[in-house]
Amino acid sequence: MLTQTFVASTSGIKGSPASATLKDASIFVHEYQPQPIIRTTFKKSATLRNCLAVGTSHIFAAQADKAVIHVYNREKGNQETLVPFPERIRSLTLTADGAVLILGTEGGRIFVWETCTGRQVATQAAHLQAVTTLVIDNDSTFLLSGSDDSNVHVWSLLEILSWSKNDSTSQSANKSLLRTLPDHRAAITSLILGHSVSSLSIAVSASQDSSCIVWNYQSGQALRTVLLPSAPVCLVLDPADRCFYTGFEDGSVQLVHFYHESRSVDVNVHDPSQPQNAVKPREKDRWDAGGQNLGTTLSADLSYDGMTLLTGHESGKVICWDIGAGCFHSTLCDLHAPVTNLLLEKPTGFAGNIETPRYKIHSVTKPRFDLSTTGQGIVPSAYTFTGQFISDLPNTSPHLYESGLLTGRERFQQSLLHPSFPSSLLESGIAELAALHANPSHPSSNRASLDHDADFLALDGETTSPPNGTMDAAQNGVAPPAAQLETENQTLRDQMAALQRTLSASFDQLEHLRREQKVWLKWEREKRKKGEETQERRRERAERAWTGEDVGGEVAASPGDSSSSSWESSGSDGG
């Protein structure tokens, strides 16, 4: 039986709870299907909108009145720790199976906290005001941040977490900021991303200027602008990206179609031939609760099948809306406080093999500032990952790493799963350590030998000149010292290793291109074959029609019949 739950948080107790067990409760783990009932509660928390992040093992709640985050352990059912920050947190989001928590601050900065290692990275204040909403794509590649300054920024999460390109003290600290989406004229209230990972994936932003804009966030192009009757507060996207829903301050909900029921295009976000005019949703797609005083629609989410919309309101009620009927369905529960966050989790109970996380986080590691980015590409020795593998590691061949048939990522995974350290990996590490300790009186030459860019400069045909002492000794006819010869040999070995790495990467690319070529050739052959078969069928149909055969394949007169011969002779006589 499928079971689906949702996690809701409130901004503080205002009413009197119906049960003593709900006293002081502010975060609720509520079962939605099959039986609506509260399963777990957590206390001592007050969260604003977009300040709750839910993982499989922990729940993170940024407090409304303090610059701290409460971390709750779902397995133990209690508050695990309290993490302070230099600024108040106004938005949260979680990625990478709960291993990376992203925080938006009141001062316009973004913090990235690796909960399994304790590493914390901070960006510069790219926003002029508080970061009120954060979303990340399904591939954990792009991060979008919305702010009260009316701008939406698109970030590269990989660049933020890079060890070599994100020194917060350098002038190039904002290399991770890819682009800005600036078309709104008021504060951003909500952001949602499409479920695709392609280059055509969309984002929808809502603003207090009573508009929603559909973006291609990877190119920065505004695809459509939707004008709403009032300022939207929250957004939720259909699981198939067919439409989105937005909540208003009067408690109503608006459905905005991308396609009509008649399959005609309403807001075709990928058709460049359509004019870039603003559109308005249909009035009949706005639903209300029939006179109930629900208060502002503060949060919303969709069920797994996309047929029920759950909304949390300022009155503390959680409302169910019937998508198929387009109307209010029922009141699911009353939490007696403004429901600022409502997040539906993935259902459990599917038959068959369902992809699950390979590791489990028993306890988070508090942020450590000594693990911040150094800007030199060096990983500190104290950088450790703390977690438990909850599934068996896949089988691997000891010789697969040495075969040279794997890509860079596959080689890393194979080295992780290898029963011992691969010999080529050990040789590479020993060579780098030897290069690091060779010629200690010239640290600049050591850095050059370890510079990754030098690996590719060696392919430009430039030769590395020997040390001055060696050249002078050779010109004077004196044998160079053994230490200098060893230094030269080590430099040549480093260059050879760099060439081997580059050659291996080139072979990987060639193999990838060869596979792509095979796929394309196969597709072309199938397409050509289908075209030839279609032409052959058309030719046969034309011949049958010419010789008197019907289209259905029944023969009216075979070519050898006398009737056919008489027809041909009469036809020739008539000619």
Coordinates of C-alpha atoms in Angstrom, one line a residue:
M1 CA 0.0 0.0 0.0
L2 CA 1.3 3.4 -0.9
T3 CA 1.9 5.8 1.9
Q4 CA 2.5 9.5 1.5
T5 CA 3.2 12.1 4.2
F6 CA 3.7 15.8 4.3
V7 CA 5.7 18.0 6.6
A8 CA 4.2 21.3 7.7
S9 CA 5.6 24.1 9.9
T10 CA 4.0 27.1 11.5
S11 CA 5.1 30.5 12.6
G12 CA 4.0 30.1 16.2
I13 CA 1.0 29.0 18.3
K14 CA -1.9 31.4 18.1
G15 CA -4.9 29.2 18.9
S16 CA -5.6 26.6 21.5
P17 CA -4.9 23.1 20.2
A18 CA -7.6 20.5 20.4
S19 CA -5.2 17.9 22.0
A20 CA -2.6 18.3 24.7
T21 CA -0.1 16.4 22.6
L22 CA -0.1 19.3 20.1
K23 CA 0.8 21.9 22.7
D24 CA 4.0 23.8 21.7
A25 CA 4.2 21.7 18.5
S26 CA 5.3 23.7 15.5
I27 CA 6.6 21.1 13.0
F28 CA 4.2 18.3 12.0
V29 CA 4.9 15.1 10.1
H30 CA 1.4 14.4 8.9
E31 CA 0.3 11.3 7.0
Y32 CA -1.8 12.2 3.9
Q33 CA -2.5 8.7 2.5
P34 CA -4.0 6.3 3.3
Q35 CA -5.1 7.7 6.7
P36 CA -4.8 11.4 7.5
I37 CA -3.2 11.5 10.9
I38 CA -0.3 13.3 12.6
R39 CA 2.6 10.9 13.0
T40 CA 5.3 13.1 14.6
T41 CA 5.6 16.6 16.0
F42 CA 8.7 18.7 16.9
K43 CA 8.6 21.6 19.3
K44 CA 10.3 25.0 19.9
S45 CA 10.3 26.3 16.4
A46 CA 8.8 29.3 14.6
T47 CA 9.5 29.5 10.8
L48 CA 8.8 32.0 8.1
R49 CA 7.9 31.1 4.6
N50 CA 10.5 29.1 2.6
C51 CA 12.5 28.5 5.9
L52 CA 12.0 24.7 6.1
A53 CA 14.0 22.0 4.5
V54 CA 13.1 18.3 4.8
G55 CA 15.5 15.4 4.2
T56 CA 15.1 11.6 4.8
S57 CA 17.0 11.8 8.1
H58 CA 16.8 15.4 9.3
I59 CA 14.6 18.4 9.2
F60 CA 16.1 21.9 9.2
A61 CA 14.1 24.9 10.4
A62 CA 15.4 28.5 10.2
Q63 CA 14.0 30.5 13.1
A64 CA 12.0 33.7 12.5
D65 CA 13.4 35.8 15.3
K66 CA 16.9 34.5 15.7
A67 CA 19.9 33.8 13.4
V68 CA 19.9 30.1 14.2
I69 CA 18.8 26.8 12.6
H70 CA 17.1 24.0 14.5
V71 CA 18.1 20.6 13.3
Y72 CA 15.7 17.8 14.1
N73 CA 16.6 14.1 13.9
R74 CA 13.7 12.2 12.4
E75 CA 14.9 8.8 13.5
K76 CA 15.3 9.8 17.1
G77 CA 12.3 12.2 17.1
N78 CA 14.0 15.0 18.9
Q79 CA 16.0 18.2 18.3
E80 CA 19.6 17.1 17.5
T81 CA 21.4 20.5 17.6
L82 CA 21.2 24.2 17.2
V83 CA 23.4 25.9 14.6
P84 CA 24.1 29.7 14.8
F85 CA 24.9 31.9 11.8
P86 CA 26.2 35.4 11.5
E87 CA 22.9 36.6 9.8
R88 CA 19.3 35.7 10.0
I89 CA 18.2 33.0 7.5
R90 CA 15.3 33.9 5.2
S91 CA 15.2 30.8 3.0
L92 CA 16.4 27.2 2.9
T93 CA 16.6 24.3 0.4
L94 CA 18.2 20.9 0.5
T95 CA 19.9 18.9 -2.2
A96 CA 22.1 15.8 -2.8
D97 CA 20.0 13.5 -0.6
G98 CA 20.3 15.9 2.4
A99 CA 24.0 16.2 2.2
V100 CA 24.1 19.9 1.2
L101 CA 21.9 22.6 2.7
I102 CA 21.7 26.0 1.0
L103 CA 20.7 29.1 3.0
G104 CA 19.7 32.6 1.9
T105 CA 20.5 35.3 4.4
E106 CA 18.9 38.6 5.3
G107 CA 21.9 40.5 4.0
G108 CA 21.6 39.0 0.5
R109 CA 24.3 36.3 0.7
I110 CA 24.1 32.6 0.2
F111 CA 25.6 30.0 2.5
V112 CA 26.2 26.4 1.4
W113 CA 26.7 23.9 4.2
E114 CA 27.8 20.3 3.6
T115 CA 26.0 18.6 6.5
C116 CA 28.2 15.4 6.3
T117 CA 31.6 17.2 6.3
G118 CA 31.0 20.5 8.1
R119 CA 32.3 22.6 5.2
Q120 CA 30.6 25.9 4.7
V121 CA 31.0 28.2 1.7
A122 CA 29.6 31.7 1.5
T123 CA 29.1 33.9 -1.6
Q124 CA 29.3 37.6 -1.7
A125 CA 26.2 39.7 -1.3
A126 CA 24.9 39.5 -4.8
H127 CA 21.4 40.6 -3.8
L128 CA 20.8 44.0 -2.4
Q129 CA 18.1 42.7 0.0
A130 CA 17.1 39.5 1.8
V131 CA 17.1 36.2 -0.2
T132 CA 13.5 35.1 0.3
T133 CA 13.4 31.9 -1.9
L134 CA 15.8 29.3 -3.1
V135 CA 15.2 26.4 -5.5
I136 CA 17.6 23.9 -7.2
D137 CA 17.1 21.7 -10.3
N138 CA 16.8 18.0 -10.3
D139 CA 20.4 17.5 -11.4
S140 CA 21.8 19.6 -8.5
T141 CA 23.5 21.8 -11.1
F142 CA 21.7 25.1 -11.1
L143 CA 20.6 27.2 -8.1
L144 CA 18.1 30.0 -8.4
S145 CA 17.7 32.7 -5.7
G146 CA 14.9 35.2 -5.4
S147 CA 15.1 38.4 -3.3
D148 CA 13.2 41.4 -2.1
D149 CA 15.2 43.5 -4.5
S150 CA 13.0 42.0 -7.4
N151 CA 15.9 40.1 -9.0
V152 CA 16.4 36.4 -9.6
H153 CA 19.9 35.1 -9.8
V154 CA 21.0 31.9 -11.5
W155 CA 24.0 30.2 -9.8
S156 CA 26.2 27.2 -10.6
L157 CA 26.3 25.1 -7.5
L158 CA 29.3 23.2 -8.8
E159 CA 31.2 26.5 -9.0
I160 CA 30.2 27.5 -5.5
L161 CA 31.4 24.2 -4.1
S162 CA 34.6 24.1 -6.1
W163 CA 37.8 24.1 -4.1
S164 CA 39.7 26.2 -6.6
K165 CA 37.4 28.9 -8.0
N166 CA 35.6 30.3 -5.0
D167 CA 37.8 32.1 -2.7
S168 CA 35.5 34.6 -1.0
T169 CA 38.3 37.1 -0.6
S170 CA 39.2 37.1 -4.3
Q171 CA 37.8 39.5 -6.9
S172 CA 36.5 36.6 -8.9
A173 CA 34.3 35.2 -6.1
N174 CA 31.1 35.6 -8.1
K175 CA 32.2 33.4 -11.0
S176 CA 29.5 31.1 -9.8
L177 CA 26.8 33.7 -10.6
L178 CA 25.9 32.8 -14.1
R179 CA 23.2 35.4 -14.9
T180 CA 20.4 37.7 -13.5
L181 CA 16.7 37.6 -14.4
P182 CA 15.7 41.2 -13.8
D183 CA 12.2 41.7 -15.3
H184 CA 10.1 41.9 -12.1
R185 CA 9.4 45.3 -10.5
A186 CA 8.7 44.2 -6.9
A187 CA 9.8 41.6 -4.4
I188 CA 10.1 38.0 -5.4
T189 CA 7.7 35.8 -3.4
S190 CA 8.2 32.4 -4.8
L191 CA 10.2 30.3 -7.4
I192 CA 9.6 26.9 -8.9
L193 CA 11.6 24.9 -11.4
G194 CA 10.6 22.4 -14.1
H195 CA 11.1 18.7 -13.7
S196 CA 13.3 18.3 -16.7
V197 CA 17.1 18.5 -16.8
S198 CA 17.4 19.5 -20.4
S199 CA 18.4 22.9 -21.8
L200 CA 14.6 23.7 -22.3
S201 CA 13.7 23.3 -18.6
I202 CA 11.6 26.2 -17.3
A203 CA 11.4 28.3 -14.2
V204 CA 8.4 30.3 -12.9
S205 CA 8.9 33.3 -10.7
A206 CA 6.1 35.1 -8.7
S207 CA 6.4 38.7 -7.6
Q208 CA 4.4 41.3 -5.6
D209 CA 3.9 43.2 -8.9
S210 CA 1.0 40.8 -9.5
S211 CA 2.8 38.9 -12.2
C212 CA 4.4 35.5 -12.9
I213 CA 7.2 35.1 -15.5
V214 CA 8.1 31.9 -17.2
W215 CA 11.9 31.7 -17.9
N216 CA 14.4 29.6 -19.7
Y217 CA 16.8 30.0 -16.8
Q218 CA 19.7 28.4 -18.6
S219 CA 19.6 31.0 -21.4
G220 CA 18.1 33.9 -19.3
Q221 CA 15.2 34.3 -21.8
A222 CA 11.8 35.4 -20.5
L223 CA 9.4 33.2 -22.3
R224 CA 6.0 34.4 -21.1
T225 CA 4.5 36.9 -18.6
V226 CA 1.3 36.0 -16.8
L227 CA -0.7 38.9 -15.3
L228 CA -2.7 37.9 -12.2
P229 CA -5.6 39.7 -10.5
S230 CA -3.6 40.1 -7.3
A231 CA -0.1 39.5 -5.9
P232 CA 0.8 35.8 -5.8
V233 CA 2.2 34.4 -2.6
C234 CA 3.2 30.8 -3.4
L235 CA 3.7 28.6 -6.4
V236 CA 3.6 24.9 -7.2
L237 CA 4.2 23.3 -10.6
D238 CA 2.3 20.3 -12.1
P239 CA 4.3 17.1 -12.1
A240 CA 4.2 17.0 -16.0
D241 CA 4.9 20.7 -16.4
R242 CA 1.5 21.3 -17.9
C243 CA 0.4 24.1 -15.6
F244 CA 1.1 25.8 -12.3
Y245 CA -0.9 26.9 -9.3
T246 CA -0.6 30.1 -7.3
G247 CA -2.2 31.1 -4.0
F248 CA -3.4 34.6 -3.1
E249 CA -3.9 36.7 0.1
D250 CA -7.7 36.1 0.1
G251 CA -7.2 32.3 0.4
S252 CA -8.1 31.5 -3.2
V253 CA -6.1 29.5 -5.7
Q254 CA -5.5 30.2 -9.4
L255 CA -4.7 27.6 -12.0
V256 CA -2.6 28.8 -15.0
H257 CA -2.7 26.4 -18.0
F258 CA 0.1 25.9 -20.4
Y259 CA -2.4 24.0 -22.6
H260 CA -6.2 24.0 -22.9
E261 CA -8.4 20.9 -22.6
S262 CA -8.9 21.1 -26.3
R263 CA -5.1 20.6 -26.7
S264 CA -4.8 24.0 -28.2
V265 CA -1.8 26.1 -27.0
D266 CA -2.7 28.6 -24.3
V267 CA 0.8 29.7 -23.1
N268 CA 3.2 27.9 -25.4
V269 CA 6.4 28.7 -23.6
H270 CA 8.7 27.2 -26.3
D271 CA 7.2 28.7 -29.5
P272 CA 9.3 31.7 -30.6
S273 CA 6.8 32.6 -33.3
Q274 CA 4.2 33.7 -30.8
P275 CA 4.3 37.3 -29.7
Q276 CA 5.8 38.0 -26.3
N277 CA 2.6 39.6 -25.0
A278 CA 1.4 39.2 -21.5
V279 CA -1.4 36.7 -21.0
K280 CA -4.2 36.5 -18.3
P281 CA -5.5 33.3 -16.9
R282 CA -9.1 32.4 -17.2
E283 CA -11.5 33.6 -14.4
K284 CA -13.1 30.2 -14.1
D285 CA -9.8 28.6 -13.1
R286 CA -9.7 30.6 -9.9
W287 CA -11.1 28.6 -7.0
D288 CA -12.2 29.7 -3.5
A289 CA -13.4 27.8 -0.4
G290 CA -17.0 29.0 -0.5
G291 CA -17.0 31.8 2.0
Q292 CA -14.6 30.2 4.5
N293 CA -12.3 32.6 6.2
L294 CA -9.0 30.8 5.5
G295 CA -6.6 33.7 5.4
T296 CA -3.6 34.1 3.1
T297 CA -2.5 31.0 1.2
L298 CA 1.0 30.8 2.6
S299 CA 2.2 27.4 1.2
A300 CA 1.1 24.8 -1.3
D301 CA 2.2 21.5 -2.8
L302 CA 0.7 18.7 -5.0
S303 CA 0.1 15.1 -4.4
Y304 CA 2.2 12.5 -6.1
D305 CA -0.4 11.8 -8.8
G306 CA -1.0 15.6 -9.4
M307 CA -4.7 15.3 -8.8
T308 CA -4.9 16.9 -5.3
L309 CA -3.6 20.3 -4.3
L310 CA -2.8 20.9 -0.6
T311 CA -2.6 24.5 0.7
G312 CA -1.6 25.9 4.1
H313 CA -3.3 29.0 5.2
E314 CA -2.9 31.8 7.8
S315 CA -5.8 30.5 9.8
G316 CA -3.9 27.2 10.4
K317 CA -6.0 25.1 8.1
V318 CA -4.7 22.7 5.5
I319 CA -7.1 22.5 2.6
C320 CA -7.5 19.9 -0.1
W321 CA -8.5 21.0 -3.6
D322 CA -9.8 18.6 -6.3
I323 CA -7.9 19.3 -9.5
G324 CA -10.2 17.3 -11.7
A325 CA -13.3 19.1 -10.5
G326 CA -11.6 22.4 -10.1
C327 CA -13.0 23.2 -6.7
F328 CA -12.6 23.0 -2.9
H329 CA -12.7 19.5 -1.6
S330 CA -12.2 19.3 2.2
T331 CA -10.3 20.6 5.2
L332 CA -7.5 18.1 6.0
C333 CA -6.5 19.4 9.4
D334 CA -6.2 22.5 11.6
L335 CA -2.7 23.3 13.1
H336 CA -4.0 26.4 15.0
A337 CA -1.2 28.6 13.6
P338 CA -0.2 30.1 10.2
V339 CA 1.0 27.2 8.0
T340 CA 4.1 28.9 6.5
N341 CA 5.6 25.7 4.9
L342 CA 4.0 22.6 3.5
L343 CA 6.1 19.9 1.8
L344 CA 4.8 16.6 0.4
E345 CA 7.3 13.8 0.5
K346 CA 7.7 11.0 -2.1
P347 CA 5.4 8.1 -1.5
T348 CA 6.7 4.8 -0.1
G349 CA 5.4 1.3 -0.7
F350 CA 6.1 0.8 -4.4
A351 CA 6.6 -2.7 -5.6
G352 CA 9.9 -3.6 -7.3
N353 CA 13.3 -1.9 -7.1
I354 CA 13.1 1.7 -6.2
E355 CA 16.2 3.9 -6.3
T356 CA 17.1 4.8 -2.7
P357 CA 20.0 6.8 -1.2
R358 CA 23.2 4.7 -0.8
Y359 CA 24.1 6.4 2.5
K360 CA 22.5 7.6 5.6
I361 CA 23.2 10.6 7.8
H362 CA 23.0 9.7 11.5
S363 CA 24.1 13.1 12.7
V364 CA 25.0 16.4 11.0
T365 CA 28.4 18.0 11.3
K366 CA 28.3 21.6 12.4
P367 CA 29.8 24.2 10.1
R368 CA 33.6 24.5 10.2
F369 CA 35.2 27.6 8.9
D370 CA 38.6 26.0 8.6
L371 CA 37.2 23.9 5.7
S372 CA 36.2 26.9 3.6
T373 CA 37.5 27.3 0.1
T374 CA 41.2 28.2 -0.1
G375 CA 41.3 29.2 -3.8
Q376 CA 44.3 27.0 -4.5
G377 CA 42.5 23.8 -5.3
I378 CA 43.9 22.0 -2.2
V379 CA 41.5 19.9 -0.1
P380 CA 42.4 20.2 3.6
S381 CA 43.5 17.0 5.4
A382 CA 40.7 17.5 7.9
Y383 CA 38.0 17.3 5.3
T384 CA 36.2 14.0 6.1
F385 CA 32.8 12.6 5.1
T386 CA 30.7 11.1 7.9
G387 CA 27.9 8.8 6.9
Q388 CA 26.8 5.1 6.7
F389 CA 26.4 3.1 3.5
I390 CA 23.0 1.5 3.8
S391 CA 23.2 -0.6 0.6
D392 CA 25.7 -3.1 -0.8
L393 CA 28.3 -1.6 -3.0
P394 CA 28.1 -2.8 -6.6
N395 CA 30.6 -5.4 -7.7
T396 CA 33.6 -4.2 -9.6
S397 CA 36.4 -5.8 -11.6
P398 CA 39.9 -5.1 -10.2
H399 CA 41.3 -4.6 -13.7
L400 CA 38.5 -2.3 -14.9
Y401 CA 40.2 0.8 -13.6
E402 CA 43.4 -0.1 -15.5
S403 CA 41.6 -0.7 -18.7
G404 CA 41.5 2.9 -19.8
L405 CA 37.8 2.5 -21.0
L406 CA 36.3 4.6 -18.2
T407 CA 35.4 8.3 -18.1
G408 CA 36.7 10.5 -15.4
R409 CA 33.6 10.1 -13.2
E410 CA 33.5 6.4 -13.8
R411 CA 37.2 6.1 -12.8
F412 CA 36.5 8.0 -9.6
Q413 CA 33.6 5.6 -8.8
Q414 CA 35.7 2.6 -9.6
S415 CA 38.6 3.8 -7.5
L416 CA 36.1 4.3 -4.6
L417 CA 34.8 0.7 -5.0
H418 CA 38.1 -0.9 -5.8
P419 CA 39.1 -3.6 -3.3
S420 CA 42.5 -1.9 -2.9
F421 CA 44.1 1.3 -4.3
P422 CA 44.6 0.9 -8.1
S423 CA 48.3 0.7 -9.0
S424 CA 48.0 3.5 -11.5
L425 CA 46.4 5.7 -8.8
L426 CA 49.2 4.9 -6.4
E427 CA 51.9 5.7 -9.0
S428 CA 50.3 9.0 -9.9
G429 CA 50.1 10.0 -6.2
I430 CA 53.7 9.0 -5.5
A431 CA 54.8 11.0 -8.6
E432 CA 53.0 14.1 -7.3
L433 CA 54.4 13.7 -3.8
A434 CA 57.9 13.3 -5.3
A435 CA 57.4 16.4 -7.4
L436 CA 56.1 18.3 -4.3
H437 CA 59.2 17.5 -2.3
A438 CA 61.8 17.7 -5.1
N439 CA 64.0 20.9 -5.1
P440 CA 62.6 22.4 -1.9
S441 CA 64.6 25.6 -2.5
H442 CA 62.5 26.5 -5.5
P443 CA 58.9 26.4 -4.3
S444 CA 57.7 28.2 -7.4
S445 CA 58.9 25.4 -9.7
N446 CA 57.1 22.9 -7.5
R447 CA 53.8 24.8 -7.9
A448 CA 54.4 24.9 -11.6
S449 CA 54.8 21.2 -11.8
L450 CA 51.6 20.7 -9.9
D451 CA 49.6 23.3 -11.8
H452 CA 46.9 21.5 -13.8
D453 CA 47.2 24.1 -16.6
A454 CA 50.8 23.1 -17.1
D455 CA 49.6 19.7 -18.2
F456 CA 48.0 21.2 -21.2
L457 CA 50.7 23.8 -21.9
A458 CA 53.1 20.9 -22.4
L459 CA 51.2 20.0 -25.5
D460 CA 51.9 23.3 -27.2
G461 CA 55.4 22.2 -28.3
E462 CA 57.1 24.3 -25.7
T463 CA 60.1 22.7 -24.0
T464 CA 61.0 23.2 -20.4
S465 CA 64.4 24.7 -20.2
P466 CA 66.7 23.0 -17.7
P467 CA 67.9 24.9 -14.6
N468 CA 70.5 27.6 -15.0
G469 CA 73.1 25.6 -13.1
T470 CA 72.7 22.6 -15.4
M471 CA 73.0 24.7 -18.5
D472 CA 76.1 26.5 -17.3
A473 CA 77.7 23.2 -16.3
A474 CA 76.9 21.7 -19.8
Q475 CA 78.4 24.7 -21.6
N476 CA 81.6 24.6 -19.5
G477 CA 82.0 20.8 -20.2
V478 CA 81.5 19.9 -16.6
A479 CA 79.2 17.1 -15.6
P480 CA 76.1 18.5 -13.8
P481 CA 75.5 17.4 -10.2
A482 CA 73.5 14.3 -9.5
A483 CA 70.8 16.4 -7.7
Q484 CA 70.2 18.5 -10.8
L485 CA 70.0 15.5 -13.0
E486 CA 67.4 14.0 -10.7
T487 CA 65.5 17.2 -10.8
E488 CA 65.5 17.2 -14.6
N489 CA 64.4 13.6 -14.7
Q490 CA 61.6 14.3 -12.3
T491 CA 60.4 17.2 -14.5
L492 CA 60.4 15.0 -17.5
R493 CA 58.5 12.3 -15.6
D494 CA 55.9 14.9 -14.6
Q495 CA 55.5 16.0 -18.2
M496 CA 55.2 12.4 -19.3
A497 CA 52.5 11.8 -16.7
A498 CA 50.7 14.9 -17.8
L499 CA 50.8 13.7 -21.4
Q500 CA 49.5 10.3 -20.4
R501 CA 46.6 11.9 -18.5
T502 CA 45.8 14.1 -21.5
L503 CA 46.0 11.1 -23.9
S504 CA 43.7 9.1 -21.7
A505 CA 41.2 11.9 -21.6
S506 CA 41.4 12.2 -25.4
F507 CA 40.8 8.5 -25.8
D508 CA 37.7 8.8 -23.5
Q509 CA 36.3 11.5 -25.6
L510 CA 37.0 9.6 -28.8
E511 CA 35.2 6.5 -27.3
H512 CA 32.3 8.7 -26.3
L513 CA 32.1 10.2 -29.8
R514 CA 32.4 6.7 -31.4
R515 CA 29.4 5.5 -29.3
E516 CA 27.4 8.5 -30.3
Q517 CA 28.3 7.9 -34.0
K518 CA 27.1 4.3 -33.8
V519 CA 23.8 5.4 -32.3
W520 CA 23.3 8.1 -35.0
L521 CA 24.2 5.7 -37.8
K522 CA 21.8 3.1 -36.5
W523 CA 19.0 5.7 -36.3
E524 CA 19.8 6.9 -39.9
R525 CA 19.7 3.3 -41.2
E526 CA 16.4 2.7 -39.6
K527 CA 15.0 5.9 -40.9
R528 CA 16.2 5.2 -44.4
K529 CA 14.8 1.7 -44.2
K530 CA 11.4 3.0 -43.1
G531 CA 11.4 5.6 -45.9
E532 CA 12.3 2.9 -48.5
E533 CA 9.5 0.7 -47.2
T534 CA 7.1 3.5 -47.4
Q535 CA 8.1 4.3 -50.9
E536 CA 7.8 0.7 -51.9
R537 CA 4.3 0.4 -50.5
R538 CA 3.2 3.5 -52.3
R539 CA 4.7 2.2 -55.6
E540 CA 2.9 -1.1 -55.2
R541 CA -0.3 0.6 -54.4
A542 CA 0.0 2.7 -57.5
E543 CA 0.7 -0.3 -59.6
R544 CA -2.3 -2.2 -58.2
A545 CA -4.5 0.8 -59.0
W546 CA -3.1 1.0 -62.5
T547 CA -3.6 -2.7 -63.2
G548 CA -7.1 -2.8 -61.7
E549 CA -6.4 -4.0 -58.2
D550 CA -8.2 -2.4 -55.4
V551 CA -6.4 -0.6 -52.6
G552 CA -7.4 -3.2 -50.1
G553 CA -5.3 -5.8 -51.9
E554 CA -8.1 -7.8 -53.6
V555 CA -7.3 -8.5 -57.2
A556 CA -9.9 -7.4 -59.7
A557 CA -8.0 -9.0 -62.6
S558 CA -4.6 -10.5 -62.6
P559 CA -2.1 -9.5 -65.2
G560 CA -2.4 -12.9 -67.0
D561 CA -6.2 -12.9 -67.4
S562 CA -7.9 -12.5 -70.7
S563 CA -9.9 -9.5 -69.4
S564 CA -6.7 -7.8 -68.6
S565 CA -5.3 -8.6 -72.0
S566 CA -8.4 -7.3 -73.7
W567 CA -8.3 -4.2 -71.6
E568 CA -4.7 -3.6 -72.6
S569 CA -5.5 -4.3 -76.3
S570 CA -8.5 -2.0 -76.3
G571 CA -6.5 0.6 -74.6
S572 CA -3.8 0.3 -77.3
D573 CA -6.5 0.4 -80.0
G574 CA -8.0 3.5 -78.4
G575 CA -4.6 5.0 -78.4

